[in-house]
């Protein structure tokens, strides 16, 4: 058989293409999530592995050893 002639485009095809083009141009691109603002004085619970001798050094001072570790880390971070 010889090549059959192409079927002419119908109004329905044009409408479908127009709707698809409209949808592509009007669809909002989701924005990247924003980093939550750090609240002053709010601490976050984490798990941290440190050497036993370092832990003992901070615990020798008695209660408040976690705050002392936090202060040392803050100082090391330059804050």
mmCIF file of C-alpha atoms in Angstrom:
data_model
loop_
_atom_site.group_PDB
_atom_site.id
_atom_site.type_symbol
_atom_site.label_atom_id
_atom_site.label_comp_id
_atom_site.label_asym_id
_atom_site.label_seq_id
_atom_site.Cartn_x
_atom_site.Cartn_y
_atom_site.Cartn_z
ATOM 1 C CA UNK A 1 0.000 0.000 0.000
ATOM 2 C CA UNK A 2 1.101 3.475 -0.692
ATOM 3 C CA UNK A 3 1.576 6.013 2.041
ATOM 4 C CA UNK A 4 -1.802 7.146 3.214
ATOM 5 C CA UNK A 5 -2.433 10.877 3.301
ATOM 6 C CA UNK A 6 -2.145 12.541 6.682
ATOM 7 C CA UNK A 7 -5.387 13.213 8.426
ATOM 8 C CA UNK A 8 -6.080 16.953 8.669
ATOM 9 C CA UNK A 9 -5.943 18.422 12.161
ATOM 10 C CA UNK A 10 -9.283 18.911 13.730
ATOM 11 C CA UNK A 11 -10.504 21.638 16.038
ATOM 12 C CA UNK A 12 -10.346 19.161 18.910
ATOM 13 C CA UNK A 13 -6.615 18.558 18.346
ATOM 14 C CA UNK A 14 -5.926 22.294 18.296
ATOM 15 C CA UNK A 15 -7.957 22.813 21.450
ATOM 16 C CA UNK A 16 -6.115 20.027 23.256
ATOM 17 C CA UNK A 17 -2.756 21.491 22.227
ATOM 18 C CA UNK A 18 -3.816 24.990 23.282
ATOM 19 C CA UNK A 19 -5.019 23.760 26.676
ATOM 20 C CA UNK A 20 -1.744 21.889 27.217
ATOM 21 C CA UNK A 21 0.281 24.987 26.275
ATOM 22 C CA UNK A 22 -1.821 27.158 28.604
ATOM 23 C CA UNK A 23 -1.387 24.707 31.443
ATOM 24 C CA UNK A 24 2.409 24.637 30.957
ATOM 25 C CA UNK A 25 2.656 28.424 31.093
ATOM 26 C CA UNK A 26 0.272 28.987 34.007
ATOM 27 C CA UNK A 27 1.383 26.169 36.308
ATOM 28 C CA UNK A 28 3.250 27.603 39.275
ATOM 29 C CA UNK A 29 6.682 26.205 39.964
ATOM 30 C CA UNK A 30 6.851 25.156 43.608
ATOM 31 C CA UNK A 31 9.142 27.417 45.592
ATOM 32 C CA UNK A 32 12.071 25.946 47.449
ATOM 33 C CA UNK A 33 11.240 25.496 51.120
ATOM 34 C CA UNK A 34 12.587 28.303 53.222
ATOM 35 C CA UNK A 35 14.938 27.563 56.075
ATOM 36 C CA UNK A 36 13.075 27.983 59.347
ATOM 37 C CA UNK A 37 14.298 30.916 61.365
ATOM 38 C CA UNK A 38 16.239 29.952 64.462
ATOM 39 C CA UNK A 39 14.516 31.131 67.590
ATOM 40 C CA UNK A 40 16.858 32.602 70.173
ATOM 41 C CA UNK A 41 17.205 30.532 73.322
ATOM 42 C CA UNK A 42 15.506 27.455 71.860
ATOM 43 C CA UNK A 43 17.649 24.351 71.986
ATOM 44 C CA UNK A 44 17.353 21.304 69.794
ATOM 45 C CA UNK A 45 17.638 17.764 71.082
ATOM 46 C CA UNK A 46 20.353 15.854 69.211
ATOM 47 C CA UNK A 47 22.522 12.804 69.621
ATOM 48 C CA UNK A 48 26.249 13.536 69.673
ATOM 49 C CA UNK A 49 29.146 11.103 69.926
ATOM 50 C CA UNK A 50 32.174 12.478 71.759
ATOM 51 C CA UNK A 51 35.195 10.847 73.336
ATOM 52 C CA UNK A 52 34.784 9.590 76.900
ATOM 53 C CA UNK A 53 37.619 11.762 78.242
ATOM 54 C CA UNK A 54 36.040 14.898 76.766
ATOM 55 C CA UNK A 55 32.687 14.036 78.346
ATOM 56 C CA UNK A 56 34.312 13.388 81.712
ATOM 57 C CA UNK A 57 36.118 16.745 81.525
ATOM 58 C CA UNK A 58 32.821 18.615 81.189
ATOM 59 C CA UNK A 59 31.003 16.451 83.743
ATOM 60 C CA UNK A 60 33.698 17.050 86.406
ATOM 61 C CA UNK A 61 32.284 20.548 86.890
ATOM 62 C CA UNK A 62 28.969 19.100 88.064
ATOM 63 C CA UNK A 63 25.500 20.029 86.855
ATOM 64 C CA UNK A 64 25.369 22.236 83.773
ATOM 65 C CA UNK A 65 27.892 20.177 81.812
ATOM 66 C CA UNK A 66 25.676 20.235 78.715
ATOM 67 C CA UNK A 67 25.580 24.037 78.815
ATOM 68 C CA UNK A 68 29.371 24.095 79.133
ATOM 69 C CA UNK A 69 29.709 21.860 76.073
ATOM 70 C CA UNK A 70 27.304 24.151 74.224
ATOM 71 C CA UNK A 71 29.367 27.212 75.222
ATOM 72 C CA UNK A 72 32.581 25.534 74.084
ATOM 73 C CA UNK A 73 31.020 24.615 70.723
ATOM 74 C CA UNK A 74 29.643 28.142 70.315
ATOM 75 C CA UNK A 75 33.118 29.581 70.986
ATOM 76 C CA UNK A 76 34.703 27.136 68.509
ATOM 77 C CA UNK A 77 32.111 28.173 65.895
ATOM 78 C CA UNK A 78 33.082 31.812 66.395
ATOM 79 C CA UNK A 79 29.724 32.912 67.760
#
